[in-house]
Coordinates of C-alpha atoms and ligand atoms in Angstrom, one line a residue:
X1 CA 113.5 84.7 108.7
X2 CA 110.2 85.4 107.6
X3 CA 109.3 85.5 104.0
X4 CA 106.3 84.8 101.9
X5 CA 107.7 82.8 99.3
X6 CA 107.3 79.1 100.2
X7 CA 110.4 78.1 97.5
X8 CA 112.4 80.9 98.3
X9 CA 112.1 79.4 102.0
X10 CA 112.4 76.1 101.2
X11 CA 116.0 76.8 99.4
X12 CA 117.5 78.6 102.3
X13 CA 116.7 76.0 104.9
X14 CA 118.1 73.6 103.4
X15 CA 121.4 75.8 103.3
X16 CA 121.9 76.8 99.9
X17 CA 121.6 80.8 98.8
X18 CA 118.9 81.5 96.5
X19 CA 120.6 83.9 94.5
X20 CA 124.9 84.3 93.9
X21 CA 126.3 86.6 96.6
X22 CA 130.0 86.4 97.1
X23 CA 131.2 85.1 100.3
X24 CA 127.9 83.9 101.4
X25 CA 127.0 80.2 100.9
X26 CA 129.4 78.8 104.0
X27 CA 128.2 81.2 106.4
X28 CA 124.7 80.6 105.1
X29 CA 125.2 76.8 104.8
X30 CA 127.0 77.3 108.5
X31 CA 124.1 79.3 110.5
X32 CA 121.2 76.7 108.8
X33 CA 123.3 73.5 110.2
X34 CA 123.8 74.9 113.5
X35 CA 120.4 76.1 113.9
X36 CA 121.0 79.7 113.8
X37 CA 119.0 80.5 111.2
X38 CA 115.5 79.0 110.3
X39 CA 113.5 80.5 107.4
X40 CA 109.4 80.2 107.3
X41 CA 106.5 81.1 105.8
X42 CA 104.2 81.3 108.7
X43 CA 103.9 85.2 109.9
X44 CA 103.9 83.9 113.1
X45 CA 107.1 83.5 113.6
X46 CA 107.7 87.6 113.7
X47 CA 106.4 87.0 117.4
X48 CA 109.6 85.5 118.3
X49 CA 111.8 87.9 117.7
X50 CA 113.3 91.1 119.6
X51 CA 113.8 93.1 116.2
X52 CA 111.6 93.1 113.5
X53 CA 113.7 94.0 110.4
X54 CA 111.8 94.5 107.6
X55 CA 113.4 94.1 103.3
X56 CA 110.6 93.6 101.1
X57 CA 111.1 94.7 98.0
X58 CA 109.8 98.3 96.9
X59 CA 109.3 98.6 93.1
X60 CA 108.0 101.4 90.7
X61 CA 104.7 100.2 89.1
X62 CA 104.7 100.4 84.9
X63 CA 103.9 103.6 84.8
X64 CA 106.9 104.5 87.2
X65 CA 105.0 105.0 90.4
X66 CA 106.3 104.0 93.5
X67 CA 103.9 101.9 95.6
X68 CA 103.9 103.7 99.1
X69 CA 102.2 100.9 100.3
X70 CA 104.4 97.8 100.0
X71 CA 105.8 98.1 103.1
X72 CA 102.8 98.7 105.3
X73 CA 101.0 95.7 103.2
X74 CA 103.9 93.6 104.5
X75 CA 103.8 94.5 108.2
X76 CA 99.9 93.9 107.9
X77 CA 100.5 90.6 106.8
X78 CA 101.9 89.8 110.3
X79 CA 101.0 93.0 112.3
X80 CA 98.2 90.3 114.4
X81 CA 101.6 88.5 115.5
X82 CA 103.9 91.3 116.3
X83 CA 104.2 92.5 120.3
X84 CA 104.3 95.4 122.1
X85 CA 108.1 95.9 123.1
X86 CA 109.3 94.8 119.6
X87 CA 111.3 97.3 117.3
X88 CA 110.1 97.0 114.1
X89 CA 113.3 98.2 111.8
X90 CA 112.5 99.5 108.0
X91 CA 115.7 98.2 105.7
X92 CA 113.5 98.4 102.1
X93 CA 114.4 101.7 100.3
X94 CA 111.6 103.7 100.7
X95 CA 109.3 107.1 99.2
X96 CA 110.2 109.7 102.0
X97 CA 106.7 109.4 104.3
X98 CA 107.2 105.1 104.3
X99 CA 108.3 105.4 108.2
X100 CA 105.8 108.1 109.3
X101 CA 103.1 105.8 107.2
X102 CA 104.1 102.7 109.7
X103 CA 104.1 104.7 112.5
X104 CA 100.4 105.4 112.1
X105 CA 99.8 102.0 111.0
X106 CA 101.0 100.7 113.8
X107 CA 99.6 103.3 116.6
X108 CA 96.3 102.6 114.7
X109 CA 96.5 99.1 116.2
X110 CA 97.7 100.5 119.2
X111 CA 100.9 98.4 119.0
X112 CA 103.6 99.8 121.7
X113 CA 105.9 99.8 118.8
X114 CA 109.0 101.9 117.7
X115 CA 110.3 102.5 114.6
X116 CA 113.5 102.6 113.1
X117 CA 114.7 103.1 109.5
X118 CA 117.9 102.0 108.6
X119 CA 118.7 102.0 104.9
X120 CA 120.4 99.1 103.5
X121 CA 123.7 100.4 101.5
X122 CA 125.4 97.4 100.3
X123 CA 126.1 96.6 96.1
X124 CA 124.2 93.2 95.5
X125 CA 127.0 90.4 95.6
X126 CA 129.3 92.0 98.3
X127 CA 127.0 91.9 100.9
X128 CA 129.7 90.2 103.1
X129 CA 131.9 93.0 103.3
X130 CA 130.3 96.1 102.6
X131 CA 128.1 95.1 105.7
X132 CA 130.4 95.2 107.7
X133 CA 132.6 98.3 106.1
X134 CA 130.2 100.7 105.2
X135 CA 128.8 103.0 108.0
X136 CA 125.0 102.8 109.1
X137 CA 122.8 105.5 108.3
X138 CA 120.3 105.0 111.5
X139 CA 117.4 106.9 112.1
X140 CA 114.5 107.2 114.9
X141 CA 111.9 109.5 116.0
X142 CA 112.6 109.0 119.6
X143 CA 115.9 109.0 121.2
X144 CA 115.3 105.6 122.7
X145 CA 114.2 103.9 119.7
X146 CA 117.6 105.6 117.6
X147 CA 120.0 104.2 120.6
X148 CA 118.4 100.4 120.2
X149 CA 119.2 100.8 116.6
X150 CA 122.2 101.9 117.0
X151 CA 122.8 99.1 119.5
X152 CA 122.0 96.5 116.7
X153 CA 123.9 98.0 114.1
X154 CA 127.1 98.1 116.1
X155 CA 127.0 94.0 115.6
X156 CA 128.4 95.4 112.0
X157 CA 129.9 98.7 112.2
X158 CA 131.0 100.9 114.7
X159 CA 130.4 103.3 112.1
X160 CA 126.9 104.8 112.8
X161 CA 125.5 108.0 110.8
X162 CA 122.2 109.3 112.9
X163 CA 119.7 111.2 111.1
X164 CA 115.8 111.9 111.3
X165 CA 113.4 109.5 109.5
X166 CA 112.4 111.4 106.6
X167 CA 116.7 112.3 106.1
X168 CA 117.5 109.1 105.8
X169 CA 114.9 108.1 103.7
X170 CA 115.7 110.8 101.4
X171 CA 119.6 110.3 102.0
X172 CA 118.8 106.7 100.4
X173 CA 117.5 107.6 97.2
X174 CA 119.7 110.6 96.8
X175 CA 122.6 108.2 96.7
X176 CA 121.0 106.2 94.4
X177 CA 120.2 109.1 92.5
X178 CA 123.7 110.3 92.3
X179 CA 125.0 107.0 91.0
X180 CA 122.2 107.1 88.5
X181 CA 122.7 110.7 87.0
X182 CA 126.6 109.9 87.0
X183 CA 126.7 106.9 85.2
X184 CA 124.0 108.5 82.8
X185 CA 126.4 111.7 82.2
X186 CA 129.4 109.6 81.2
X187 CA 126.5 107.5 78.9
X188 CA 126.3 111.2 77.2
X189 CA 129.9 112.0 76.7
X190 CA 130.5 108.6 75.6
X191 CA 127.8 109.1 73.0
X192 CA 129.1 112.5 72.0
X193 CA 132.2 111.2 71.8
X194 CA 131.8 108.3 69.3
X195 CA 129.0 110.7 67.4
X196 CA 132.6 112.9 66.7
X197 CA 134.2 110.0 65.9
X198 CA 136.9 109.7 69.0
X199 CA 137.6 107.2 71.8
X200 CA 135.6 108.5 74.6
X201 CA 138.1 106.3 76.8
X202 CA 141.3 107.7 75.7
X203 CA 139.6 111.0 76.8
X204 CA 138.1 109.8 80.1
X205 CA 142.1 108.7 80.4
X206 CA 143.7 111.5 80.2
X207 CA 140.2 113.6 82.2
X208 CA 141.1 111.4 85.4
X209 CA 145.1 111.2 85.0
X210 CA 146.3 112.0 88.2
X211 CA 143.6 114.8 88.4
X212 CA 141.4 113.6 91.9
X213 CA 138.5 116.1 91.0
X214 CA 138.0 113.6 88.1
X215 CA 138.3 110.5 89.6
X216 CA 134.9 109.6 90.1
X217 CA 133.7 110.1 86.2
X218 CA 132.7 106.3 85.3
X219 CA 132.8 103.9 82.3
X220 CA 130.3 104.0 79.8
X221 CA 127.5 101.3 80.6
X222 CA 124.0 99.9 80.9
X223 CA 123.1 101.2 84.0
X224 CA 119.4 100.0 85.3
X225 CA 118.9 97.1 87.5
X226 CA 116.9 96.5 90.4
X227 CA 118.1 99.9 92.2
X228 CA 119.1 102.9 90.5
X229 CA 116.7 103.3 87.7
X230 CA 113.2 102.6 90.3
X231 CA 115.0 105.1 93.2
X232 CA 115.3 107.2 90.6
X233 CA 111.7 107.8 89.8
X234 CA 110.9 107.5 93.6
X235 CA 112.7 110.9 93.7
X236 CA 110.9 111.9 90.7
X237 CA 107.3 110.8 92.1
X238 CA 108.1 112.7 95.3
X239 CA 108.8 115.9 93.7
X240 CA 105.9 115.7 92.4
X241 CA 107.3 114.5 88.9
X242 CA 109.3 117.8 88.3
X243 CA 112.6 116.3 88.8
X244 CA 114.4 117.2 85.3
X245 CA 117.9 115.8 85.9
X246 CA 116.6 112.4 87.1
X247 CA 114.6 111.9 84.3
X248 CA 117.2 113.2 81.5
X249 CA 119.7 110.7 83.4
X250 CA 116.6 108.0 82.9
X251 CA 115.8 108.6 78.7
X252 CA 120.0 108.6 78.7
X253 CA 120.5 105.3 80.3
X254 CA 117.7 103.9 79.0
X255 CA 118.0 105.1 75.6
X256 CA 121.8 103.3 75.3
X257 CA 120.6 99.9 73.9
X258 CA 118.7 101.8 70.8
X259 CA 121.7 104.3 70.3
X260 CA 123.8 100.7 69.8
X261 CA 121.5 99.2 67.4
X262 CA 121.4 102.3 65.6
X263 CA 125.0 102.7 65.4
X264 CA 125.5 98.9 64.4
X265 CA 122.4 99.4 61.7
X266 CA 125.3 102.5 60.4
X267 CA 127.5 100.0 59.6
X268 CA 125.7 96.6 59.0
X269 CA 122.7 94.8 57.4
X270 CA 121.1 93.6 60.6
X271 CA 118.5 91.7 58.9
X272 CA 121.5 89.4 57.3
X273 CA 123.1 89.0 60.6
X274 CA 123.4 86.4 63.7
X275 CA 123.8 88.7 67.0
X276 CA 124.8 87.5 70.5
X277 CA 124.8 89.4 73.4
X278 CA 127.4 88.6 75.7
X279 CA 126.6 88.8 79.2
X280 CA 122.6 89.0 80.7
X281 CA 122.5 90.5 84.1
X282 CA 122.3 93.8 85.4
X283 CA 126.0 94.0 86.0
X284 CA 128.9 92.0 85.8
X285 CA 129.8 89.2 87.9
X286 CA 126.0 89.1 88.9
X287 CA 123.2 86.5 88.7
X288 CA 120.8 89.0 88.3
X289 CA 118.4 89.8 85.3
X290 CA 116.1 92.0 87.0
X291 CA 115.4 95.5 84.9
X292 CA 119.2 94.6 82.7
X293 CA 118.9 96.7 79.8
X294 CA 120.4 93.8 78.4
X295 CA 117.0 92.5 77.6
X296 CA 115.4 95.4 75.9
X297 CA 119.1 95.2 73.7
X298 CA 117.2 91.7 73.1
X299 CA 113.9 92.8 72.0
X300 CA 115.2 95.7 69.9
X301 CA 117.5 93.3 68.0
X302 CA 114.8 90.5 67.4
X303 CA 112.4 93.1 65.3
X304 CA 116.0 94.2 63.3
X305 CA 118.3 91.4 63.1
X306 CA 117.9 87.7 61.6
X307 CA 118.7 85.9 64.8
X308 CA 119.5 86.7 68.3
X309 CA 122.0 84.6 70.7
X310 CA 122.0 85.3 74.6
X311 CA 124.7 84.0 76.7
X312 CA 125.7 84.6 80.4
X313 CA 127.6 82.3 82.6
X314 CA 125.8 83.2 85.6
X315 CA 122.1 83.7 85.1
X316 CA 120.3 80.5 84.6
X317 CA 117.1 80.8 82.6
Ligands
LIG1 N1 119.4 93.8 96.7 C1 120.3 94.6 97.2 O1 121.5 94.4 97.1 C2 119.8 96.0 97.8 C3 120.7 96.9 98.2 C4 120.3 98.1 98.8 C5 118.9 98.3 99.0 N2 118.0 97.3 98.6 C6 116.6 97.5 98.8 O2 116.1 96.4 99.6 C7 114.8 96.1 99.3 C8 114.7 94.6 98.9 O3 115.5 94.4 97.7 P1 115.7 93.0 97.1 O4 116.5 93.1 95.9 O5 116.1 92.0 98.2 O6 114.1 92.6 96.8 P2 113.5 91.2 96.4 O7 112.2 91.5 95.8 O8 114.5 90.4 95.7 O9 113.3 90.5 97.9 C9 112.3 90.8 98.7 C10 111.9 89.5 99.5 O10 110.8 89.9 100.3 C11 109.8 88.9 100.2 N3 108.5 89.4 100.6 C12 107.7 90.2 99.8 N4 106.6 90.6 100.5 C13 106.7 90.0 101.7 C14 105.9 90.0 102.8 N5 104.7 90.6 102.9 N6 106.3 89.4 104.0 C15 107.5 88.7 104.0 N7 108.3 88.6 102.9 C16 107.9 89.3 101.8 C17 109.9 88.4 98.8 O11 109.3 87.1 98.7 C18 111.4 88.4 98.6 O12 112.0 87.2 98.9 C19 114.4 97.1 98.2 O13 113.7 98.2 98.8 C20 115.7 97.5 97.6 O14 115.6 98.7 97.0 C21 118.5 96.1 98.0

C-alpha cells in the first residue's frame, strides 16, 4: 500500500486503522502481523505489484471545480516505477474523461499499460460488508483489460456490472447525484412542512405506509460530507455548469443549517443563549468531519448566539 502520507503510513503498519470503519481493525491488525499487508511511502513500491489500484482522493476546489488532474498527478508521482504488464485500476470517483486522460498519460510514456475503472460503491464505515455485497461496476476499453478486472473483482463479488469507461464514470456520480437531490427534496418538504406548522414526519409516515412507490423518500438531514455534495458539482462542472437540479438540491442542503438558526432566532434570544450541537461528523456513527454541515451550524451560531458547545463521541479534535 502506497500512500504519500508518512503518518497516515506509519499508523497502519503498526496495525491500527487510521480512521473508525466497522469491522475493520482485526482484519487490519491481522493482515499487518502476518505480513500481508505493508504500507509505504516510497513510490517504488508500485513496481511490485500485479495491479495498480489507484484511491486518491478527488475533491472540488473552493470555487466547486473538480480537479481533472488529481489522479494523473498521482500516477506521475510513481509512473518512473510502474511496468509494462501492470493494470493500473482507477477506484477514485472521477470527472467523466479521468480514464481516457490516464490512458494518454500513460501511452505518452509508452507504458504497455491497461486501464481499468472500477468505481468504489461502499458508505464509509461499512466497508467490510458492502464490499463484499454490493455488485462491481467494471469497466475497460479492451476486452482483455475488462476480463482481468473482472478476474480481481470476483475475490469480492460474483456480482459484476460491465460497462464502458466513460459509463461508469458517469454511473458513479449519477448515483451520488441521486442520493444528493433525494435527501435535498425531503430537506424541502420537511421545510415546507414546519413553515405550515405540521410534523413533516407524521406525513412522511403515512406517504410510505405500506405504499412501496414511497419507500425510498428519506429523513430530513444534513446531507454533505466528503461524497455527495463534491460529485454533485462534478456533474454540474461537466455539464458545463447547466445542471439546475443538482444545484437547487446543493443551496437546499446547504442552506439547512441557516433555515435552523433562523427558525430557533423565531422563537429565542440567541445572543442570551448557551448552544450545543450534538453530534460533529458528517453522519451518524462516523468519525468523520470532512464537509459536516455541522460546522458551518457552528460558525453561523458563534456570530448569533452567546456561546457555542460541540460534542461528538467519535470525532476527536
Ligand atoms: N471514503 C469512502 O467511503 C468512499 C466511498 C466511495 C467512493 N470514494 C471515493 O474514493 C476516493 C478516495 O476517497 P477517500 O475518502 O478515501 O479520500 P482521502 O483523501 O481520505 O484518502 C486518499 C488517500 O490518498 C492518499 N494520496 C493522495 N495523493 C496520493 C498520491 N499521489 N499517491 C499516493 N497516495 C496519495 C492520501 O494521503 C490519502 O491517504 C474519492 O474519489 C472518493 O470520492 C470514497
Amino acid at each position: 500500500m502506497y500512500d504519500i502520507n508518512a503518518a497516515a503510513v506509519g499508523v497502519v503498519n503498526s496495525g491500527v486503522l487510521p480512521f473508525d470503519e466497522e469491522g475493520a481493525a482485526g482484519p487490519l491488525a491481522e493482515a499487518v502481523a502476518a505480513g500481508r499487508l505493508v504500507a509505504t511511502a516510497d513510490p517504488a513500491s508500485v513496481a511490485t505489484a500485479e495491479h495498480v489500484v489507484v484511491i486518491v482522493g478527488t475533491p472540488v476546489d473552493e470555487h466547486l471545480n473538480p480537479d481533472l488532474a488529481a489522479v494523473p498527478r498521482a500516477i506521475e508521482r510513481c509512473v518512473e516505477y510502474l511496468r509494462a504488464g501492470q493494470l493500473l485500476i482507477l477506484r477514485s470517483t472521477v470527472h467523466p474523461g479521468v480514464t481516457a486522460l490516464t490512458e494518454k498519460l500513460l501511452a505518452r510514456h509508452g507504458l504497455g499499460i491497461e486501464v481499468a475503472f472500477c468505481p468504489e460503491r461502499i458508505a464509509e464505515g461499512r466497508a467490510m460488508v458492502e464490499l463484499f455485497e454490493l455488485p462491481q461496476i467494471v469497466s475497460a476499453r479492451t476486452s482483455a483489460a475488462l476480463a482481468r478486472a473482472e478476474k480481481f473483482f470476483r475475490h469480492l463479488t460474483e456480482q459484476i456490472v460491465p460497462l464502458a469507461p466513460e459509463e461508469a464514470e458517469l454511473a458513479k456520480l449519477f448515483t451520488n447525484t441521486w442520493r444528493y437531490v433525494k435527501f435535498a427534496t425531503a430537506n424541502q418538504f420537511w421545510m415546507m412542512a414546519n413553515d405550515f406548522g405540521l410534523d413533516f414526519e407524521r406525513i412522511r409516515y403515512a406517504i410510505r405506509y405500506d405504499y412501496p412507490r414511497a419507500a425510498d423518500l428519506p429523513g430530513p438531514g444534513f446531507a454533505a460530507g466528503p461524497c455527495l455534495f463534491k460529485d454533485t458539482m462534478q456533474l454540474a462542472a461537466f455539464n458545463r455548469n447547466n445542471f439546475v437540479l443538482g444545484h437547487s438540491a446543493m443551496l437546499i442542503n446547504e442552506g439547512l443549517p441557516l433555515y435552523l438558526v433562523s427558525k430557533m432566532e423565531e422563537s429565542h434570544d440567541l445572543g442570551e443563549l448557551t448552544v450545543g450541537i450534538l453530534g460533529m461528523a458528517f453522519k451518524g456513527e462516523s468519525d468523520d468531519p470532512r464537509e459536516s454541515l455541522a460546522y458551518k451550524l457552528k460558525k453561523i451560531l458563534t456570530l448569533r448566539a452567546k456561546r457555542v458547545l460541540c460534542a461528538d463521541p467519535y470525532v476527536r479534535d
